Structure formats: C-alpha cells, structure tokens
PDB file of C-alpha atoms in Angstrom:
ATOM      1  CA  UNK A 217     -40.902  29.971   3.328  1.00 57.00           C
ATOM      2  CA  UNK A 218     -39.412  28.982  -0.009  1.00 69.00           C
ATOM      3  CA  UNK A 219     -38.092  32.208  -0.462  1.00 80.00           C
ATOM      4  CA  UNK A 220     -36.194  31.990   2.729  1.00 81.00           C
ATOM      5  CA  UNK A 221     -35.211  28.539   1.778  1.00 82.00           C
ATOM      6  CA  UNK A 222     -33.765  29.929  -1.346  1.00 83.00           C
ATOM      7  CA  UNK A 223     -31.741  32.840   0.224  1.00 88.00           C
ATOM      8  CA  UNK A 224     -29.781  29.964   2.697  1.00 88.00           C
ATOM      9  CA  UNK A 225     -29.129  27.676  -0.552  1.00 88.00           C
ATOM     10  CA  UNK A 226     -27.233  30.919  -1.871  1.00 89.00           C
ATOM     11  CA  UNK A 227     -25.506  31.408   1.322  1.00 93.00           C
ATOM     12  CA  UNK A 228     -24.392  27.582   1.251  1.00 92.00           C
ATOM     13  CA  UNK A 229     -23.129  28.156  -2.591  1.00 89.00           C
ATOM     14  CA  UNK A 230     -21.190  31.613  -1.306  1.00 92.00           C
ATOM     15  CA  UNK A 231     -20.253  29.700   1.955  1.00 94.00           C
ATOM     16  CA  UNK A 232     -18.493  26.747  -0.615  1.00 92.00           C
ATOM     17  CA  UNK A 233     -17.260  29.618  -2.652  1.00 90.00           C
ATOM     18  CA  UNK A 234     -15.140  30.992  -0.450  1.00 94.00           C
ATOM     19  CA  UNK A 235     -14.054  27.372   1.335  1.00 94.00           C
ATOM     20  CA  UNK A 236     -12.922  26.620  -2.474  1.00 91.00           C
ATOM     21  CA  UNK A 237     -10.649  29.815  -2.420  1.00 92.00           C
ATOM     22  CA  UNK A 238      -9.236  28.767   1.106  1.00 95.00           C
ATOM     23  CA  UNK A 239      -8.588  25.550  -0.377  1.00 94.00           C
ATOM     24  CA  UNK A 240      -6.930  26.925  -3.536  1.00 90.00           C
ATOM     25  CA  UNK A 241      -4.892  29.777  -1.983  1.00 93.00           C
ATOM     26  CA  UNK A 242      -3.658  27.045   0.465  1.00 94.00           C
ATOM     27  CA  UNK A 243      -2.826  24.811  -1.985  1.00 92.00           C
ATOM     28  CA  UNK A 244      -0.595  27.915  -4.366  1.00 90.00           C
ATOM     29  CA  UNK A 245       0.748  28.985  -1.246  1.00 93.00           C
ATOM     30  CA  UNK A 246       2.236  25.284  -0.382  1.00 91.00           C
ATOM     31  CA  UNK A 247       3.448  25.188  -3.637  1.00 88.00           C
ATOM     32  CA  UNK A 248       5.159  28.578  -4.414  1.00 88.00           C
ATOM     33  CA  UNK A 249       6.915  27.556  -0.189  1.00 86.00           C
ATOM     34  CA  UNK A 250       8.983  25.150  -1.845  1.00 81.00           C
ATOM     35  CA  UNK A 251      12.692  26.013  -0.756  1.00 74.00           C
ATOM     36  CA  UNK A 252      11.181  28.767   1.840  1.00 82.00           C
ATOM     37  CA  UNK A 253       9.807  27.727   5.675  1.00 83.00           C
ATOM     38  CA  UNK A 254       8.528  31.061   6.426  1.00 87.00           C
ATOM     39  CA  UNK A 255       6.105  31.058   3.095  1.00 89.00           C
ATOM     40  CA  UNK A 256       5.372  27.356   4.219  1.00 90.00           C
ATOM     41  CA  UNK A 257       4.137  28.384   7.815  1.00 93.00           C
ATOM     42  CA  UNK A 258       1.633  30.285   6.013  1.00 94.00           C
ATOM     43  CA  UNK A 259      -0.476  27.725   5.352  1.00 95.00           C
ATOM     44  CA  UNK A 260      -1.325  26.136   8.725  1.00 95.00           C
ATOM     45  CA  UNK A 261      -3.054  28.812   9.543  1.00 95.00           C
ATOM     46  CA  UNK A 262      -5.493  28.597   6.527  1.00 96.00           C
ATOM     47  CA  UNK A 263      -6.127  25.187   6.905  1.00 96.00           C
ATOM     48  CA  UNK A 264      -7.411  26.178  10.602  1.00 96.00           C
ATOM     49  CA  UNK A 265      -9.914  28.237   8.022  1.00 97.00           C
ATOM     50  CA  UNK A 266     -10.226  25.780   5.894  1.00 97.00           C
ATOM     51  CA  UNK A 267     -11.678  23.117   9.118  1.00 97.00           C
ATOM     52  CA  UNK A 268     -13.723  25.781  10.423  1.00 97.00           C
ATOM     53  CA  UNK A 269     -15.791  26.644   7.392  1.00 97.00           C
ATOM     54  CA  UNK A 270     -16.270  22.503   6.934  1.00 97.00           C
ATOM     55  CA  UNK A 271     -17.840  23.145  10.421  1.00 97.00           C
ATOM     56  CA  UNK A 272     -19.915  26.237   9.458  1.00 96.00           C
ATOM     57  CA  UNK A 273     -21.345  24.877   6.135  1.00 97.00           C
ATOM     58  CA  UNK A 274     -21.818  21.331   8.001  1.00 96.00           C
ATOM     59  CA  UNK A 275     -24.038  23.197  10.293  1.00 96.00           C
ATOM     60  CA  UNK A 276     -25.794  25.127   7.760  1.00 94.00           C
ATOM     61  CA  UNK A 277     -26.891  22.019   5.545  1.00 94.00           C
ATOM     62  CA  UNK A 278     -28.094  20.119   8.343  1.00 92.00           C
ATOM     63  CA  UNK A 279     -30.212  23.044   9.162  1.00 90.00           C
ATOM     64  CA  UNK A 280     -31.574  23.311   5.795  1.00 90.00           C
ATOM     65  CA  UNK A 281     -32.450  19.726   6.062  1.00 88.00           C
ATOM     66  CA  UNK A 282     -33.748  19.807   9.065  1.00 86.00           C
ATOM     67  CA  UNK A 283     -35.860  22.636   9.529  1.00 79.00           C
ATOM     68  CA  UNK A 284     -36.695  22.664   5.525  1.00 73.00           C
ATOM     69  CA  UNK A 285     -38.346  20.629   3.483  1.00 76.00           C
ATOM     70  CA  UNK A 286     -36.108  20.439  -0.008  1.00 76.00           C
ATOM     71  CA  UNK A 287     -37.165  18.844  -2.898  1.00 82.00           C
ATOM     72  CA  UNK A 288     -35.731  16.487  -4.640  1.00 82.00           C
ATOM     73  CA  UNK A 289     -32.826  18.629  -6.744  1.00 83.00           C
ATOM     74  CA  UNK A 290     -32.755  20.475  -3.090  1.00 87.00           C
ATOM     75  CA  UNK A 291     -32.085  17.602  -1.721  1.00 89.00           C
ATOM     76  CA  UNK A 292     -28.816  16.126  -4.003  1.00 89.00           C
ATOM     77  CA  UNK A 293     -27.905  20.138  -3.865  1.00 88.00           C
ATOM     78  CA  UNK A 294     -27.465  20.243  -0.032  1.00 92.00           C
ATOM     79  CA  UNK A 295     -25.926  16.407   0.195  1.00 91.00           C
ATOM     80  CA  UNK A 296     -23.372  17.047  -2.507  1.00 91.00           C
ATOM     81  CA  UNK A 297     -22.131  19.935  -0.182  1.00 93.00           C
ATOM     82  CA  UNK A 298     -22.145  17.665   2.994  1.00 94.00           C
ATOM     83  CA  UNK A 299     -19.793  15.241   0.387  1.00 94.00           C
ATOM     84  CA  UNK A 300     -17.730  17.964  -1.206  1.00 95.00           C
ATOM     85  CA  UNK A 301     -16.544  19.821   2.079  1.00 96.00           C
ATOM     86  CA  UNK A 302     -15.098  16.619   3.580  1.00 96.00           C
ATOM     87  CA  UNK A 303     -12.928  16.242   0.195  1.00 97.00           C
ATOM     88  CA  UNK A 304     -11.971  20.504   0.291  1.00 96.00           C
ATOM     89  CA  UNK A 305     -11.201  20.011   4.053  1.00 97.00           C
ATOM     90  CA  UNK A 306      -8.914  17.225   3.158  1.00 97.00           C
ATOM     91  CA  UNK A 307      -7.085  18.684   0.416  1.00 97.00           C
ATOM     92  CA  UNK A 308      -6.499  21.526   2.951  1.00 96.00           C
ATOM     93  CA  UNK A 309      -4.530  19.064   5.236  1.00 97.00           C
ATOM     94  CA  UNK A 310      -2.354  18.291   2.416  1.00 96.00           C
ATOM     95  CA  UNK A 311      -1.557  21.214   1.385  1.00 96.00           C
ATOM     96  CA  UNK A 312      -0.050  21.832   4.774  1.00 96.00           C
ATOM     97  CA  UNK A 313       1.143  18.275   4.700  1.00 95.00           C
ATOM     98  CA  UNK A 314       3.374  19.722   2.702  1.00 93.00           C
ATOM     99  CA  UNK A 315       4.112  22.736   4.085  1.00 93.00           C
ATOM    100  CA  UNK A 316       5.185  20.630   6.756  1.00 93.00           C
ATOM    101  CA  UNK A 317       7.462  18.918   4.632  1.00 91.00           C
ATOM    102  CA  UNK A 318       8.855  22.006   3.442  1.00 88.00           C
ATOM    103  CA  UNK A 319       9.377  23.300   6.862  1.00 88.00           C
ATOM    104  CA  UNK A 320      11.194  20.087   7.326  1.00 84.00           C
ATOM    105  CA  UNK A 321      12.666  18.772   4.611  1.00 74.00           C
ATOM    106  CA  UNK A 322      15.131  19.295   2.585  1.00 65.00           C
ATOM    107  CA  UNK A 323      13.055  20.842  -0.702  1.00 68.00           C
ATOM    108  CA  UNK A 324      15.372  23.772  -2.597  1.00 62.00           C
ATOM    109  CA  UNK A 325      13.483  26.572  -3.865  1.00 52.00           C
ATOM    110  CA  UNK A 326      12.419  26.624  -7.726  1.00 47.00           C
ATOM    111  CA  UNK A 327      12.017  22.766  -8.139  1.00 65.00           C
ATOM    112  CA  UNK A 328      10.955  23.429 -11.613  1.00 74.00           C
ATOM    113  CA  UNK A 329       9.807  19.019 -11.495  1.00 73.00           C
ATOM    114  CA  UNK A 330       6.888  20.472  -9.326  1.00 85.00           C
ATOM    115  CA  UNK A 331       5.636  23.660 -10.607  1.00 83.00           C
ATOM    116  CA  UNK A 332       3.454  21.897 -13.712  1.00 87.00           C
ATOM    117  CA  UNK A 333       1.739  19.483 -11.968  1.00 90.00           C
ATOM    118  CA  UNK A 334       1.060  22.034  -8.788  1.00 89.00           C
ATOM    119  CA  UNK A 335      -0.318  24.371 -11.563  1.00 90.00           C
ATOM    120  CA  UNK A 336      -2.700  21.645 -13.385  1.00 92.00           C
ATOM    121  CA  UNK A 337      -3.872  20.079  -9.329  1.00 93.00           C
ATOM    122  CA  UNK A 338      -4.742  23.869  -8.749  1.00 90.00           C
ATOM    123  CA  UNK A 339      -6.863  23.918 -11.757  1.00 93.00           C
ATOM    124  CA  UNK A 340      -8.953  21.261 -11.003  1.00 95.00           C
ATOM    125  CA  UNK A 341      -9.771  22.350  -7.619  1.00 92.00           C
ATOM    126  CA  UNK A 342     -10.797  25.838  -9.034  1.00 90.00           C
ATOM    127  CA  UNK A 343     -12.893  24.316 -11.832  1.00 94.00           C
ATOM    128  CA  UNK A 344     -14.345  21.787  -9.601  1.00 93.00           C
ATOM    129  CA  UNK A 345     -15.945  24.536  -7.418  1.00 86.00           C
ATOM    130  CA  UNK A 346     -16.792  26.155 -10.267  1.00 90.00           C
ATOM    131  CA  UNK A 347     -18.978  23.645 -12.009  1.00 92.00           C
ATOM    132  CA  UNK A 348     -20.585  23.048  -8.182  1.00 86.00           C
ATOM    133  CA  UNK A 349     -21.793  27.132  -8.499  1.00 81.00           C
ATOM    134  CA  UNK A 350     -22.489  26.548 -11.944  1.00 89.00           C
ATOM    135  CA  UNK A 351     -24.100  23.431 -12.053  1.00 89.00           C
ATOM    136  CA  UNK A 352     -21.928  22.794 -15.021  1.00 95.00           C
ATOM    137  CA  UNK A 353     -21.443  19.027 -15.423  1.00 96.00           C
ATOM    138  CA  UNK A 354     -19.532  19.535 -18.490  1.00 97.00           C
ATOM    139  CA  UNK A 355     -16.960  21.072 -16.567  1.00 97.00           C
ATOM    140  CA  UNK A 356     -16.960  18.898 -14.060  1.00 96.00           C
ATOM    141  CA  UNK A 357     -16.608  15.804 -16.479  1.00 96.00           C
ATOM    142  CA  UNK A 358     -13.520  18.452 -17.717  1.00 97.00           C
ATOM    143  CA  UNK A 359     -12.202  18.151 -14.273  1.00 97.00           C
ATOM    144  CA  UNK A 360     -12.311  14.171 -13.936  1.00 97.00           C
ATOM    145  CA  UNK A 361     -11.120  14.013 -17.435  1.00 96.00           C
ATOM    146  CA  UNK A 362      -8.096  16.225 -16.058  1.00 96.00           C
ATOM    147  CA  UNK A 363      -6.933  13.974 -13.852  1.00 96.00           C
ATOM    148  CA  UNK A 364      -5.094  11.768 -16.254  1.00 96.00           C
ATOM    149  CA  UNK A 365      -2.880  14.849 -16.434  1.00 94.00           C
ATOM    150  CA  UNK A 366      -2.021  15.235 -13.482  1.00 95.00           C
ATOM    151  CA  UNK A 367      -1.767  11.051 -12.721  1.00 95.00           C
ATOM    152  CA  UNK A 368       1.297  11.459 -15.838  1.00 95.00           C
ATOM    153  CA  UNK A 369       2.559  14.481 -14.129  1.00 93.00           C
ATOM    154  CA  UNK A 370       3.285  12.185 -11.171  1.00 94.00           C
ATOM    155  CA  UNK A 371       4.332   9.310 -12.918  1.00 94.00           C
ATOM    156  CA  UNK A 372       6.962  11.894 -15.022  1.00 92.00           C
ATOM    157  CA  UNK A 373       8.271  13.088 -11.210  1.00 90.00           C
ATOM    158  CA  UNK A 374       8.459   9.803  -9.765  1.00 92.00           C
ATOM    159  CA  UNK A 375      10.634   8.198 -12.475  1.00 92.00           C
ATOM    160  CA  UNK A 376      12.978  11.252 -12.791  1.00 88.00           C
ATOM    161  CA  UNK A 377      13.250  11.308  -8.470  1.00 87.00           C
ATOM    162  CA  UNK A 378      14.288   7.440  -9.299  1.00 88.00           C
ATOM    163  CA  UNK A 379      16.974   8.074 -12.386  1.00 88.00           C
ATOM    164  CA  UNK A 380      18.083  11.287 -10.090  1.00 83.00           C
ATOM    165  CA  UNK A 381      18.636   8.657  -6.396  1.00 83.00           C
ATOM    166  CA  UNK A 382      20.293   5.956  -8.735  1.00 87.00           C
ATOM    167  CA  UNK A 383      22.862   8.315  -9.829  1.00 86.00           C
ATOM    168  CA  UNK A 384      23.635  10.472  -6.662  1.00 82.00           C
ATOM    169  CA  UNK A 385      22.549   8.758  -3.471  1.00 79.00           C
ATOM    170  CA  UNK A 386      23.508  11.743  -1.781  1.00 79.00           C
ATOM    171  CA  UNK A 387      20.021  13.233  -3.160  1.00 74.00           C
ATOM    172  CA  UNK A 388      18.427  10.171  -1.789  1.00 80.00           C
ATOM    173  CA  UNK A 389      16.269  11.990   1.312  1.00 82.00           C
ATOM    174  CA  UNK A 390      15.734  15.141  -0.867  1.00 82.00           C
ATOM    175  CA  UNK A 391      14.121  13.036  -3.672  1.00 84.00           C
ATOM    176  CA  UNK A 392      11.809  11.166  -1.282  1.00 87.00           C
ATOM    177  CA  UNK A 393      10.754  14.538   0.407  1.00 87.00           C
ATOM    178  CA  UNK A 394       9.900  15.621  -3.597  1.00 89.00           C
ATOM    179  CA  UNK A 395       8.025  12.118  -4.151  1.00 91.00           C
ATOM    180  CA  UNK A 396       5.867  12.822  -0.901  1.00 92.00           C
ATOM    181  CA  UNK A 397       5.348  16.172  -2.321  1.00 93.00           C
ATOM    182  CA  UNK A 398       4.193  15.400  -5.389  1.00 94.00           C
ATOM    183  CA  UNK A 399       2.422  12.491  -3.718  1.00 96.00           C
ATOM    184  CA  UNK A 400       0.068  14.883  -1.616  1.00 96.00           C
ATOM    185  CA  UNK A 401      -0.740  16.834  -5.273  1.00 95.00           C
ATOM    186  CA  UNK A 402      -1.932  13.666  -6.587  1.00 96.00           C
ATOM    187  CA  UNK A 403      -4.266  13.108  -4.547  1.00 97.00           C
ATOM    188  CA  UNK A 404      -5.400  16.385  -3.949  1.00 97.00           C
ATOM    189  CA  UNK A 405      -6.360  15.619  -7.496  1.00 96.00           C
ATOM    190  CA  UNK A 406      -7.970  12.908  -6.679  1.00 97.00           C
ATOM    191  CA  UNK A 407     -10.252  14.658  -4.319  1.00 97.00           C
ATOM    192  CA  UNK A 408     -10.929  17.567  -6.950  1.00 97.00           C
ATOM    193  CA  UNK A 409     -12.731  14.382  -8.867  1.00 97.00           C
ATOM    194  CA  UNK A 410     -14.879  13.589  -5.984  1.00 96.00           C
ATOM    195  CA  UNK A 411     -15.928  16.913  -5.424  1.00 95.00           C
ATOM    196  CA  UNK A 412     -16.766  16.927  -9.373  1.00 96.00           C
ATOM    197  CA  UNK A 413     -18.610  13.950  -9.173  1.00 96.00           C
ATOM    198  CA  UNK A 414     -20.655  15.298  -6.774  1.00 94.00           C
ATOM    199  CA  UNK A 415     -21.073  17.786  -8.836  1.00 93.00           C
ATOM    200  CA  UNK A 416     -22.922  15.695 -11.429  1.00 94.00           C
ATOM    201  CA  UNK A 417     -24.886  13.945  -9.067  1.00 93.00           C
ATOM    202  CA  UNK A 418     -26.455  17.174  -7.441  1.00 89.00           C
ATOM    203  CA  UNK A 419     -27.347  18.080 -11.100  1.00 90.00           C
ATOM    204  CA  UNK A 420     -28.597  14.538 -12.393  1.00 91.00           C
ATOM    205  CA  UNK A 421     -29.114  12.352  -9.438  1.00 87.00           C
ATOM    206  CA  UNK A 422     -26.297   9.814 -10.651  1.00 87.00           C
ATOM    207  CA  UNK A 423     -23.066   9.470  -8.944  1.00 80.00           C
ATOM    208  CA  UNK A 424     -20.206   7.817 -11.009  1.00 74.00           C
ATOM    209  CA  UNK A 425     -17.283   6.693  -9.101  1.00 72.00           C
ATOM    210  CA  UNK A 426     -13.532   6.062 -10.129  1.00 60.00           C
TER     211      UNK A 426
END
C-alpha cells in the first residue's frame, strides 16, 4: 500500500514539474511577444495547458487524500500542491493577460524597460518549483527574498513610463499598456512567493505569509 502511495506522490511531484514548465515557457513566451501578435497568440493556447493540468493534479491529490491515508509530512506535501497549482494556474492567466495586451496594444518590439524584470519574475517561478521537488526551503526563502528585486524592477518601470508620458503625451496609451505589462510580472512574482511559502510549510509545517 505505501509503496503504491509513494509511486502517486512522485507522479504528483512530475505532474507539478511539468505544470511549472507550462507556467514558465508561458511566461518567456509572453515576454519575448512584446512588439509581435503572432508570438503573443502563442500563449493562449498554453494557458488552456496550464488550466487543465490544475484540473489533473487537483484530481490526483484529492485521490491521494481520499483513498490514502498520508501522514503527517504526506499530508502538508499533498496540501501545498492543492495551494501551489491555484497560484501556477494564475500566473498562467497573466502571462496571456499580456499576450492579450500585446495582441492589442500598442507594445514595440525590444522594450529593453521590460526584459530585466521579465528575466528575474521567470527566475523565481523556476526556482520556486524547484525548491517544491527539492524540498529546499533555502531556496525557497531565496525566492521570497527575490522579490524585492523584482518589486524595484517595477518601481524603476513605473517612474520612467511617468518621466516618458510627462514629456510626450503622444506615448501616453503606449506607456500605460507597458505599466499593465509590467504590472502582470509583478505579481506573477508575487505568486512565485506563495508557491515558495508553501514550499516551507510542506517541509516544516509553518506557513509565513507576506
């Protein structure tokens, strides 16, 4: 019995593996579209990927806790993954949020202001996953730490989209698309620290917030 429980706990860790990659190809793929629509309609169709693995490990963890009877690590294990797919599943409806801006919008290709912080949100994501396979809570205390850099790579795109509006109005609906844009990386950030925090908790049985 244990031994079969054991084999479906691996298949939930490859199953959040490869929701992770969706998450972070969608997420590259969203941000390499800037300037081109037909890269940007790409990504729709991964984040119909993206929702239907949520479904599949959904079902999988409720049948492990149902039909199982997981100890206590087992337990946080299999309820971190319940937490952390709702938080990959959202940052795949960002990244085609904005895709969709893209599509759009009015976004001209190599926006250099975006290319950093894109880079340093698709890190997190990556090592957030990571430290979930891992059980690595030093990494995932890496990833919260990481946010800060990514919260100053929004604050250094939001005040330049300001100085750049004051002084041409003409860019005024360009800059807002940008500020959206970097807008939806910030908080796919932000949902790279939940998934790290869940992270520690399925390790240690404490879960940290903010």
């Amino acid at each position: 019995m244990r031994s079969r429980f054991d084999e479906q706990l691996a298949q939930l860790e490859r199953e959040l593996i490869e929701m992770g990659a969706l998450c972070e190809e969608s997420i590259a793929l969203a941000a390499k579209s800037l300037g081109d629509g037909r890269l940007a309609r790409q990504v729709a169709p991964l984040d119909t990927e993206i929702d239907r693995k949520e479904r599949d490990i959904e079902s999988l963890c409720l049948k492990l806790l149902l039909q199982q009877q997981p100890v206590a690590r087992d337990l946080r294990q299999i309820s971190a993954a319940l937490k952390m797919i709702t938080d990959l599943e959202r940052i795949g409806d960002q990244a085609e949020d904005i895709a969709e801006i893209v599509i759009s919008g009015q976004v001209n290709e190599g926006e250099e202001l975006l290319r950093d912080m894109a880079a340093s949100t698709i890190k997190m994501v990556t090592e957030s996953v990571d430290a979930y396979v891992k059980h690595d809570t030093m990494l995932a205390e890496k990833v919260i730490a990481e946010d800060d850099i990514v919260d100053d790579w929004f604050d250094r795109v939001k005040h330049t989209l300001i100085r750049r509006m004051t002084t041409d109005p003409g860019e005024g609906e360009r800059a807002v698309d940008l500020l959206m844009i970097a807008k939806y990386f910030e908080r796919i950030g932000d949902h790279a620290v939940n998934v790290a925090q869940w992270v520690i908790f399925s390790v240690t049985g404490t879960h940290k917030e903010g």
